[in-house]
Structure formats: structure tokens, C-alpha cells
């Protein structure tokens, strides 16, 4: 039950700006006025072209995705991977880098986007690991077309819960 949650340390999310899950998380932060950031490749590369400047992301000195992935894992306390399938590509690389850095990783598979179970899993993960900055990666749009909407809804629900708790601590 979510009523026992007294505080959540998470103050910021970071993501790499790729289409799909990354953008869903970033847009949830923008719309819900929540701190965000992260690294993207030099030239703001993504599968759909140049990442819009509305996303306040730092560019790496390299144009490869792995540099961005490394820096986002490094600059976070933990990683929440939102995916619909076995990890591959950049999502798998994120999990491997975070694990090598001995940082906690939670992998969430789709339930109903408004599922209280997913929200509780995220909050418990954040609390148990005292996460202040959460890295949120996942498959790009061409690998999971529903990833954007699922991520957007899930991260929006998380942000709203964090904001509610910060405004009315028990």
C-alpha cells in the first residue's frame, strides 16, 4: 500500500534523449516541472535526427551512444530500465555499465501504465537505495513503439507521488 511512504529522496531524473522510453521520461519531467538532465551524443544524435533543444541535455565530446550511456550511469545513483523485452543494444549496455559501477538497477516490464504495482516497485527501489538522481533508459521507438507512452505515464505517476509526499510529509 502506498500510504506508508513517508519520503522519497529522488530529486532528479536523467536520460539520454533517444526516442522512445528516454523521451517519455524527459517529457514527463518537463510537463510535471521536475528536475531532469543527462547526456546525449555530440551533435544531439538520436534515431529521429537531432534531439530538440527543449531537452536541456549535455553533449558528450564523442558522437557515439556508449559515451552518453556511460556518463548517465556514472552521474546517477541508480538506473531504472523500462523495457518490453530482453535487454539488447544500448539498454543492455546501460545495465552492464551500471552493474560494473556497482549501482542498483531495476528492470520494469510493462503492466498497465497506471499500475500501482509498478509505482510501488519504483518507489521501493528508490527508497531502498536512497536514490537522489535516477537514470531512466529503455528501448528506442523503433524497438518498442509503445515505450514512449508507457514511460511517460509511469514517470509522470512517480513524479506526482514524489511531489505530493514533498508537499505533505507524514
mmCIF file with all atom_site columns, C-alpha atoms in Angstrom:
data_model
loop_
_atom_site.group_PDB
_atom_site.id
_atom_site.type_symbol
_atom_site.label_atom_id
_atom_site.label_alt_id
_atom_site.label_comp_id
_atom_site.label_asym_id
_atom_site.label_entity_id
_atom_site.label_seq_id
_atom_site.pdbx_PDB_ins_code
_atom_site.Cartn_x
_atom_site.Cartn_y
_atom_site.Cartn_z
_atom_site.occupancy
_atom_site.B_iso_or_equiv
_atom_site.pdbx_formal_charge
_atom_site.auth_seq_id
_atom_site.auth_comp_id
_atom_site.auth_asym_id
_atom_site.auth_atom_id
_atom_site.pdbx_PDB_model_num
ATOM 1   C CA . UNK A 1 1   ? 0.000  0.000  0.000   1.00 0.00 ? 1   UNK A CA 1
ATOM 2   C CA . UNK A 1 2   ? 1.334  3.452  -0.900  1.00 0.00 ? 2   UNK A CA 1
ATOM 3   C CA . UNK A 1 3   ? 0.095  5.183  2.278   1.00 0.00 ? 3   UNK A CA 1
ATOM 4   C CA . UNK A 1 4   ? 3.176  4.171  4.335   1.00 0.00 ? 4   UNK A CA 1
ATOM 5   C CA . UNK A 1 5   ? 5.572  6.129  2.164   1.00 0.00 ? 5   UNK A CA 1
ATOM 6   C CA . UNK A 1 6   ? 6.991  8.992  4.190   1.00 0.00 ? 6   UNK A CA 1
ATOM 7   C CA . UNK A 1 7   ? 9.688  10.418 1.965   1.00 0.00 ? 7   UNK A CA 1
ATOM 8   C CA . UNK A 1 8   ? 11.435 9.878  -1.317  1.00 0.00 ? 8   UNK A CA 1
ATOM 9   C CA . UNK A 1 9   ? 14.966 11.178 -1.806  1.00 0.00 ? 9   UNK A CA 1
ATOM 10  C CA . UNK A 1 10  ? 14.726 11.374 -5.610  1.00 0.00 ? 10  UNK A CA 1
ATOM 11  C CA . UNK A 1 11  ? 15.251 14.960 -6.746  1.00 0.00 ? 11  UNK A CA 1
ATOM 12  C CA . UNK A 1 12  ? 16.148 14.488 -10.409 1.00 0.00 ? 12  UNK A CA 1
ATOM 13  C CA . UNK A 1 13  ? 15.979 12.080 -13.331 1.00 0.00 ? 13  UNK A CA 1
ATOM 14  C CA . UNK A 1 14  ? 18.448 11.775 -16.183 1.00 0.00 ? 14  UNK A CA 1
ATOM 15  C CA . UNK A 1 15  ? 18.144 10.215 -19.584 1.00 0.00 ? 15  UNK A CA 1
ATOM 16  C CA . UNK A 1 16  ? 19.935 10.171 -22.918 1.00 0.00 ? 16  UNK A CA 1
ATOM 17  C CA . UNK A 1 17  ? 17.289 11.758 -25.119 1.00 0.00 ? 17  UNK A CA 1
ATOM 18  C CA . UNK A 1 18  ? 16.794 8.857  -27.520 1.00 0.00 ? 18  UNK A CA 1
ATOM 19  C CA . UNK A 1 19  ? 13.310 8.315  -28.957 1.00 0.00 ? 19  UNK A CA 1
ATOM 20  C CA . UNK A 1 20  ? 11.002 6.012  -27.020 1.00 0.00 ? 20  UNK A CA 1
ATOM 21  C CA . UNK A 1 21  ? 11.490 5.448  -23.293 1.00 0.00 ? 21  UNK A CA 1
ATOM 22  C CA . UNK A 1 22  ? 14.115 8.195  -22.856 1.00 0.00 ? 22  UNK A CA 1
ATOM 23  C CA . UNK A 1 23  ? 11.903 10.887 -24.354 1.00 0.00 ? 23  UNK A CA 1
ATOM 24  C CA . UNK A 1 24  ? 8.859  9.684  -22.453 1.00 0.00 ? 24  UNK A CA 1
ATOM 25  C CA . UNK A 1 25  ? 10.785 10.147 -19.197 1.00 0.00 ? 25  UNK A CA 1
ATOM 26  C CA . UNK A 1 26  ? 12.095 13.570 -20.251 1.00 0.00 ? 26  UNK A CA 1
ATOM 27  C CA . UNK A 1 27  ? 8.653  14.794 -21.333 1.00 0.00 ? 27  UNK A CA 1
ATOM 28  C CA . UNK A 1 28  ? 7.152  13.600 -18.043 1.00 0.00 ? 28  UNK A CA 1
ATOM 29  C CA . UNK A 1 29  ? 9.712  15.768 -16.241 1.00 0.00 ? 29  UNK A CA 1
ATOM 30  C CA . UNK A 1 30  ? 9.047  18.779 -18.470 1.00 0.00 ? 30  UNK A CA 1
ATOM 31  C CA . UNK A 1 31  ? 5.268  18.594 -18.124 1.00 0.00 ? 31  UNK A CA 1
ATOM 32  C CA . UNK A 1 32  ? 5.375  17.924 -14.368 1.00 0.00 ? 32  UNK A CA 1
ATOM 33  C CA . UNK A 1 33  ? 8.055  20.548 -13.635 1.00 0.00 ? 33  UNK A CA 1
ATOM 34  C CA . UNK A 1 34  ? 10.568 18.055 -12.238 1.00 0.00 ? 34  UNK A CA 1
ATOM 35  C CA . UNK A 1 35  ? 14.344 18.419 -12.389 1.00 0.00 ? 35  UNK A CA 1
ATOM 36  C CA . UNK A 1 36  ? 15.994 16.428 -15.160 1.00 0.00 ? 36  UNK A CA 1
ATOM 37  C CA . UNK A 1 37  ? 19.173 16.299 -17.183 1.00 0.00 ? 37  UNK A CA 1
ATOM 38  C CA . UNK A 1 38  ? 21.560 13.840 -18.715 1.00 0.00 ? 38  UNK A CA 1
ATOM 39  C CA . UNK A 1 39  ? 23.998 13.349 -21.528 1.00 0.00 ? 39  UNK A CA 1
ATOM 40  C CA . UNK A 1 40  ? 23.375 12.917 -25.228 1.00 0.00 ? 40  UNK A CA 1
ATOM 41  C CA . UNK A 1 41  ? 25.867 12.225 -28.035 1.00 0.00 ? 41  UNK A CA 1
ATOM 42  C CA . UNK A 1 42  ? 27.781 15.056 -29.692 1.00 0.00 ? 42  UNK A CA 1
ATOM 43  C CA . UNK A 1 43  ? 25.515 16.655 -32.273 1.00 0.00 ? 43  UNK A CA 1
ATOM 44  C CA . UNK A 1 44  ? 22.477 15.644 -30.162 1.00 0.00 ? 44  UNK A CA 1
ATOM 45  C CA . UNK A 1 45  ? 22.064 12.485 -32.264 1.00 0.00 ? 45  UNK A CA 1
ATOM 46  C CA . UNK A 1 46  ? 19.019 10.235 -31.989 1.00 0.00 ? 46  UNK A CA 1
ATOM 47  C CA . UNK A 1 47  ? 17.274 7.832  -34.349 1.00 0.00 ? 47  UNK A CA 1
ATOM 48  C CA . UNK A 1 48  ? 14.889 10.584 -35.491 1.00 0.00 ? 48  UNK A CA 1
ATOM 49  C CA . UNK A 1 49  ? 17.646 13.142 -36.126 1.00 0.00 ? 49  UNK A CA 1
ATOM 50  C CA . UNK A 1 50  ? 18.783 15.963 -33.857 1.00 0.00 ? 50  UNK A CA 1
ATOM 51  C CA . UNK A 1 51  ? 17.388 15.976 -30.293 1.00 0.00 ? 51  UNK A CA 1
ATOM 52  C CA . UNK A 1 52  ? 15.293 19.110 -29.758 1.00 0.00 ? 52  UNK A CA 1
ATOM 53  C CA . UNK A 1 53  ? 16.973 21.857 -27.715 1.00 0.00 ? 53  UNK A CA 1
ATOM 54  C CA . UNK A 1 54  ? 13.932 21.968 -25.415 1.00 0.00 ? 54  UNK A CA 1
ATOM 55  C CA . UNK A 1 55  ? 15.607 18.997 -23.734 1.00 0.00 ? 55  UNK A CA 1
ATOM 56  C CA . UNK A 1 56  ? 18.374 20.515 -21.628 1.00 0.00 ? 56  UNK A CA 1
ATOM 57  C CA . UNK A 1 57  ? 20.960 17.766 -22.113 1.00 0.00 ? 57  UNK A CA 1
ATOM 58  C CA . UNK A 1 58  ? 24.742 17.951 -22.085 1.00 0.00 ? 58  UNK A CA 1
ATOM 59  C CA . UNK A 1 59  ? 26.526 16.802 -25.222 1.00 0.00 ? 59  UNK A CA 1
ATOM 60  C CA . UNK A 1 60  ? 29.406 14.365 -24.891 1.00 0.00 ? 60  UNK A CA 1
ATOM 61  C CA . UNK A 1 61  ? 32.629 15.072 -26.759 1.00 0.00 ? 61  UNK A CA 1
ATOM 62  C CA . UNK A 1 62  ? 32.076 11.865 -28.748 1.00 0.00 ? 62  UNK A CA 1
ATOM 63  C CA . UNK A 1 63  ? 29.314 11.171 -31.240 1.00 0.00 ? 63  UNK A CA 1
ATOM 64  C CA . UNK A 1 64  ? 28.805 7.577  -30.081 1.00 0.00 ? 64  UNK A CA 1
ATOM 65  C CA . UNK A 1 65  ? 25.966 6.442  -27.860 1.00 0.00 ? 65  UNK A CA 1
ATOM 66  C CA . UNK A 1 66  ? 28.155 4.446  -25.471 1.00 0.00 ? 66  UNK A CA 1
ATOM 67  C CA . UNK A 1 67  ? 29.825 7.588  -24.092 1.00 0.00 ? 67  UNK A CA 1
ATOM 68  C CA . UNK A 1 68  ? 26.406 9.047  -23.289 1.00 0.00 ? 68  UNK A CA 1
ATOM 69  C CA . UNK A 1 69  ? 25.322 5.784  -21.710 1.00 0.00 ? 69  UNK A CA 1
ATOM 70  C CA . UNK A 1 70  ? 28.425 5.652  -19.511 1.00 0.00 ? 70  UNK A CA 1
ATOM 71  C CA . UNK A 1 71  ? 28.044 9.264  -18.314 1.00 0.00 ? 71  UNK A CA 1
ATOM 72  C CA . UNK A 1 72  ? 24.358 8.876  -17.472 1.00 0.00 ? 72  UNK A CA 1
ATOM 73  C CA . UNK A 1 73  ? 25.073 5.740  -15.428 1.00 0.00 ? 73  UNK A CA 1
ATOM 74  C CA . UNK A 1 74  ? 28.006 7.487  -13.739 1.00 0.00 ? 74  UNK A CA 1
ATOM 75  C CA . UNK A 1 75  ? 26.028 10.615 -12.863 1.00 0.00 ? 75  UNK A CA 1
ATOM 76  C CA . UNK A 1 76  ? 23.113 8.757  -11.288 1.00 0.00 ? 76  UNK A CA 1
ATOM 77  C CA . UNK A 1 77  ? 22.705 6.827  -8.048  1.00 0.00 ? 77  UNK A CA 1
ATOM 78  C CA . UNK A 1 78  ? 20.690 4.080  -9.730  1.00 0.00 ? 78  UNK A CA 1
ATOM 79  C CA . UNK A 1 79  ? 19.135 3.043  -13.030 1.00 0.00 ? 79  UNK A CA 1
ATOM 80  C CA . UNK A 1 80  ? 15.502 2.234  -13.765 1.00 0.00 ? 80  UNK A CA 1
ATOM 81  C CA . UNK A 1 81  ? 15.268 0.386  -17.088 1.00 0.00 ? 81  UNK A CA 1
ATOM 82  C CA . UNK A 1 82  ? 11.806 0.379  -18.636 1.00 0.00 ? 82  UNK A CA 1
ATOM 83  C CA . UNK A 1 83  ? 11.569 -2.293 -21.333 1.00 0.00 ? 83  UNK A CA 1
ATOM 84  C CA . UNK A 1 84  ? 9.182  -4.705 -23.007 1.00 0.00 ? 84  UNK A CA 1
ATOM 85  C CA . UNK A 1 85  ? 11.701 -7.421 -23.878 1.00 0.00 ? 85  UNK A CA 1
ATOM 86  C CA . UNK A 1 86  ? 15.066 -8.950 -23.100 1.00 0.00 ? 86  UNK A CA 1
ATOM 87  C CA . UNK A 1 87  ? 17.754 -6.302 -22.860 1.00 0.00 ? 87  UNK A CA 1
ATOM 88  C CA . UNK A 1 88  ? 19.761 -5.593 -26.004 1.00 0.00 ? 88  UNK A CA 1
ATOM 89  C CA . UNK A 1 89  ? 21.796 -2.823 -27.603 1.00 0.00 ? 89  UNK A CA 1
ATOM 90  C CA . UNK A 1 90  ? 22.115 0.375  -25.601 1.00 0.00 ? 90  UNK A CA 1
ATOM 91  C CA . UNK A 1 91  ? 19.646 -0.787 -22.966 1.00 0.00 ? 91  UNK A CA 1
ATOM 92  C CA . UNK A 1 92  ? 21.777 -3.857 -22.261 1.00 0.00 ? 92  UNK A CA 1
ATOM 93  C CA . UNK A 1 93  ? 24.912 -1.702 -22.258 1.00 0.00 ? 93  UNK A CA 1
ATOM 94  C CA . UNK A 1 94  ? 23.317 0.582  -19.659 1.00 0.00 ? 94  UNK A CA 1
ATOM 95  C CA . UNK A 1 95  ? 22.581 -2.374 -17.384 1.00 0.00 ? 95  UNK A CA 1
ATOM 96  C CA . UNK A 1 96  ? 26.133 -3.707 -17.816 1.00 0.00 ? 96  UNK A CA 1
ATOM 97  C CA . UNK A 1 97  ? 27.775 -0.339 -17.094 1.00 0.00 ? 97  UNK A CA 1
ATOM 98  C CA . UNK A 1 98  ? 25.606 0.372  -14.053 1.00 0.00 ? 98  UNK A CA 1
ATOM 99  C CA . UNK A 1 99  ? 26.307 -3.121 -12.703 1.00 0.00 ? 99  UNK A CA 1
ATOM 100 C CA . UNK A 1 100 ? 30.063 -2.692 -13.250 1.00 0.00 ? 100 UNK A CA 1
ATOM 101 C CA . UNK A 1 101 ? 29.823 0.591  -11.330 1.00 0.00 ? 101 UNK A CA 1
ATOM 102 C CA . UNK A 1 102 ? 28.036 -1.311 -8.545  1.00 0.00 ? 102 UNK A CA 1
ATOM 103 C CA . UNK A 1 103 ? 24.960 0.859  -8.899  1.00 0.00 ? 103 UNK A CA 1
ATOM 104 C CA . UNK A 1 104 ? 21.485 -0.573 -8.334  1.00 0.00 ? 104 UNK A CA 1
ATOM 105 C CA . UNK A 1 105 ? 19.386 -1.452 -11.377 1.00 0.00 ? 105 UNK A CA 1
ATOM 106 C CA . UNK A 1 106 ? 15.642 -2.116 -11.531 1.00 0.00 ? 106 UNK A CA 1
ATOM 107 C CA . UNK A 1 107 ? 14.185 -3.519 -14.741 1.00 0.00 ? 107 UNK A CA 1
ATOM 108 C CA . UNK A 1 108 ? 10.463 -2.855 -15.184 1.00 0.00 ? 108 UNK A CA 1
ATOM 109 C CA . UNK A 1 109 ? 8.400  -4.698 -17.772 1.00 0.00 ? 109 UNK A CA 1
ATOM 110 C CA . UNK A 1 110 ? 5.034  -3.344 -18.926 1.00 0.00 ? 110 UNK A CA 1
ATOM 111 C CA . UNK A 1 111 ? 1.970  -3.736 -16.840 1.00 0.00 ? 111 UNK A CA 1
ATOM 112 C CA . UNK A 1 112 ? -0.984 -1.455 -17.229 1.00 0.00 ? 112 UNK A CA 1
ATOM 113 C CA . UNK A 1 113 ? 0.605  2.028  -17.382 1.00 0.00 ? 113 UNK A CA 1
ATOM 114 C CA . UNK A 1 114 ? -1.353 3.154  -14.326 1.00 0.00 ? 114 UNK A CA 1
ATOM 115 C CA . UNK A 1 115 ? -0.453 0.029  -12.378 1.00 0.00 ? 115 UNK A CA 1
ATOM 116 C CA . UNK A 1 116 ? 0.043  0.646  -8.657  1.00 0.00 ? 116 UNK A CA 1
ATOM 117 C CA . UNK A 1 117 ? 2.424  -2.353 -8.636  1.00 0.00 ? 117 UNK A CA 1
ATOM 118 C CA . UNK A 1 118 ? 4.884  -0.628 -10.975 1.00 0.00 ? 118 UNK A CA 1
ATOM 119 C CA . UNK A 1 119 ? 4.681  2.605  -8.990  1.00 0.00 ? 119 UNK A CA 1
ATOM 120 C CA . UNK A 1 120 ? 5.247  0.755  -5.724  1.00 0.00 ? 120 UNK A CA 1
ATOM 121 C CA . UNK A 1 121 ? 8.218  -1.137 -7.218  1.00 0.00 ? 121 UNK A CA 1
ATOM 122 C CA . UNK A 1 122 ? 9.798  2.148  -8.354  1.00 0.00 ? 122 UNK A CA 1
ATOM 123 C CA . UNK A 1 123 ? 9.241  3.912  -5.041  1.00 0.00 ? 123 UNK A CA 1
ATOM 124 C CA . UNK A 1 124 ? 10.523 0.951  -3.039  1.00 0.00 ? 124 UNK A CA 1
ATOM 125 C CA . UNK A 1 125 ? 13.623 0.766  -5.265  1.00 0.00 ? 125 UNK A CA 1
ATOM 126 C CA . UNK A 1 126 ? 14.289 4.493  -4.864  1.00 0.00 ? 126 UNK A CA 1
ATOM 127 C CA . UNK A 1 127 ? 13.796 4.387  -1.094  1.00 0.00 ? 127 UNK A CA 1
ATOM 128 C CA . UNK A 1 128 ? 15.804 1.199  -0.510  1.00 0.00 ? 128 UNK A CA 1
ATOM 129 C CA . UNK A 1 129 ? 18.737 2.622  -2.462  1.00 0.00 ? 129 UNK A CA 1
ATOM 130 C CA . UNK A 1 130 ? 18.423 6.238  -1.268  1.00 0.00 ? 130 UNK A CA 1
ATOM 131 C CA . UNK A 1 131 ? 18.331 7.437  -4.875  1.00 0.00 ? 131 UNK A CA 1
ATOM 132 C CA . UNK A 1 132 ? 18.558 11.190 -5.421  1.00 0.00 ? 132 UNK A CA 1
ATOM 133 C CA . UNK A 1 133 ? 19.313 11.035 -9.171  1.00 0.00 ? 133 UNK A CA 1
ATOM 134 C CA . UNK A 1 134 ? 17.628 8.309  -11.212 1.00 0.00 ? 134 UNK A CA 1
ATOM 135 C CA . UNK A 1 135 ? 18.800 7.266  -14.685 1.00 0.00 ? 135 UNK A CA 1
ATOM 136 C CA . UNK A 1 136 ? 15.857 6.164  -16.877 1.00 0.00 ? 136 UNK A CA 1
ATOM 137 C CA . UNK A 1 137 ? 16.763 4.397  -20.149 1.00 0.00 ? 137 UNK A CA 1
ATOM 138 C CA . UNK A 1 138 ? 14.989 1.878  -22.333 1.00 0.00 ? 138 UNK A CA 1
ATOM 139 C CA . UNK A 1 139 ? 14.368 0.855  -25.926 1.00 0.00 ? 139 UNK A CA 1
ATOM 140 C CA . UNK A 1 140 ? 14.129 3.423  -28.677 1.00 0.00 ? 140 UNK A CA 1
ATOM 141 C CA . UNK A 1 141 ? 10.869 3.962  -30.558 1.00 0.00 ? 141 UNK A CA 1
ATOM 142 C CA . UNK A 1 142 ? 11.821 1.650  -33.461 1.00 0.00 ? 142 UNK A CA 1
ATOM 143 C CA . UNK A 1 143 ? 12.309 -1.191 -30.959 1.00 0.00 ? 143 UNK A CA 1
ATOM 144 C CA . UNK A 1 144 ? 9.171  -0.534 -28.856 1.00 0.00 ? 144 UNK A CA 1
ATOM 145 C CA . UNK A 1 145 ? 6.585  1.816  -30.296 1.00 0.00 ? 145 UNK A CA 1
ATOM 146 C CA . UNK A 1 146 ? 4.567  1.998  -27.046 1.00 0.00 ? 146 UNK A CA 1
ATOM 147 C CA . UNK A 1 147 ? 7.681  2.706  -24.954 1.00 0.00 ? 147 UNK A CA 1
ATOM 148 C CA . UNK A 1 148 ? 7.258  6.468  -25.072 1.00 0.00 ? 148 UNK A CA 1
ATOM 149 C CA . UNK A 1 149 ? 3.693  6.458  -23.742 1.00 0.00 ? 149 UNK A CA 1
ATOM 150 C CA . UNK A 1 150 ? 4.391  3.770  -21.154 1.00 0.00 ? 150 UNK A CA 1
ATOM 151 C CA . UNK A 1 151 ? 7.466  5.591  -19.851 1.00 0.00 ? 151 UNK A CA 1
ATOM 152 C CA . UNK A 1 152 ? 5.699  8.955  -19.907 1.00 0.00 ? 152 UNK A CA 1
ATOM 153 C CA . UNK A 1 153 ? 2.794  7.661  -17.822 1.00 0.00 ? 153 UNK A CA 1
ATOM 154 C CA . UNK A 1 154 ? 4.942  5.715  -15.369 1.00 0.00 ? 154 UNK A CA 1
ATOM 155 C CA . UNK A 1 155 ? 7.413  8.552  -14.769 1.00 0.00 ? 155 UNK A CA 1
ATOM 156 C CA . UNK A 1 156 ? 4.569  11.099 -14.518 1.00 0.00 ? 156 UNK A CA 1
ATOM 157 C CA . UNK A 1 157 ? 2.927  8.959  -11.824 1.00 0.00 ? 157 UNK A CA 1
ATOM 158 C CA . UNK A 1 158 ? 6.239  8.691  -9.973  1.00 0.00 ? 158 UNK A CA 1
ATOM 159 C CA . UNK A 1 159 ? 6.838  12.449 -10.125 1.00 0.00 ? 159 UNK A CA 1
ATOM 160 C CA . UNK A 1 160 ? 3.329  13.240 -8.910  1.00 0.00 ? 160 UNK A CA 1
ATOM 161 C CA . UNK A 1 161 ? 3.800  10.874 -5.981  1.00 0.00 ? 161 UNK A CA 1
ATOM 162 C CA . UNK A 1 162 ? 7.182  12.422 -5.118  1.00 0.00 ? 162 UNK A CA 1
ATOM 163 C CA . UNK A 1 163 ? 5.737  15.941 -5.319  1.00 0.00 ? 163 UNK A CA 1
ATOM 164 C CA . UNK A 1 164 ? 2.719  15.004 -3.193  1.00 0.00 ? 164 UNK A CA 1
ATOM 165 C CA . UNK A 1 165 ? 4.934  13.481 -0.500  1.00 0.00 ? 165 UNK A CA 1
ATOM 166 C CA . UNK A 1 166 ? 7.273  16.513 -0.529  1.00 0.00 ? 166 UNK A CA 1
ATOM 167 C CA . UNK A 1 167 ? 4.304  18.863 -0.097  1.00 0.00 ? 167 UNK A CA 1
ATOM 168 C CA . UNK A 1 168 ? 2.618  16.785 2.622   1.00 0.00 ? 168 UNK A CA 1
ATOM 169 C CA . UNK A 1 169 ? 5.204  14.718 4.503   1.00 0.00 ? 169 UNK A CA 1
ATOM 170 C CA . UNK A 1 170 ? 3.748  12.359 7.068   1.00 0.00 ? 170 UNK A CA 1
#
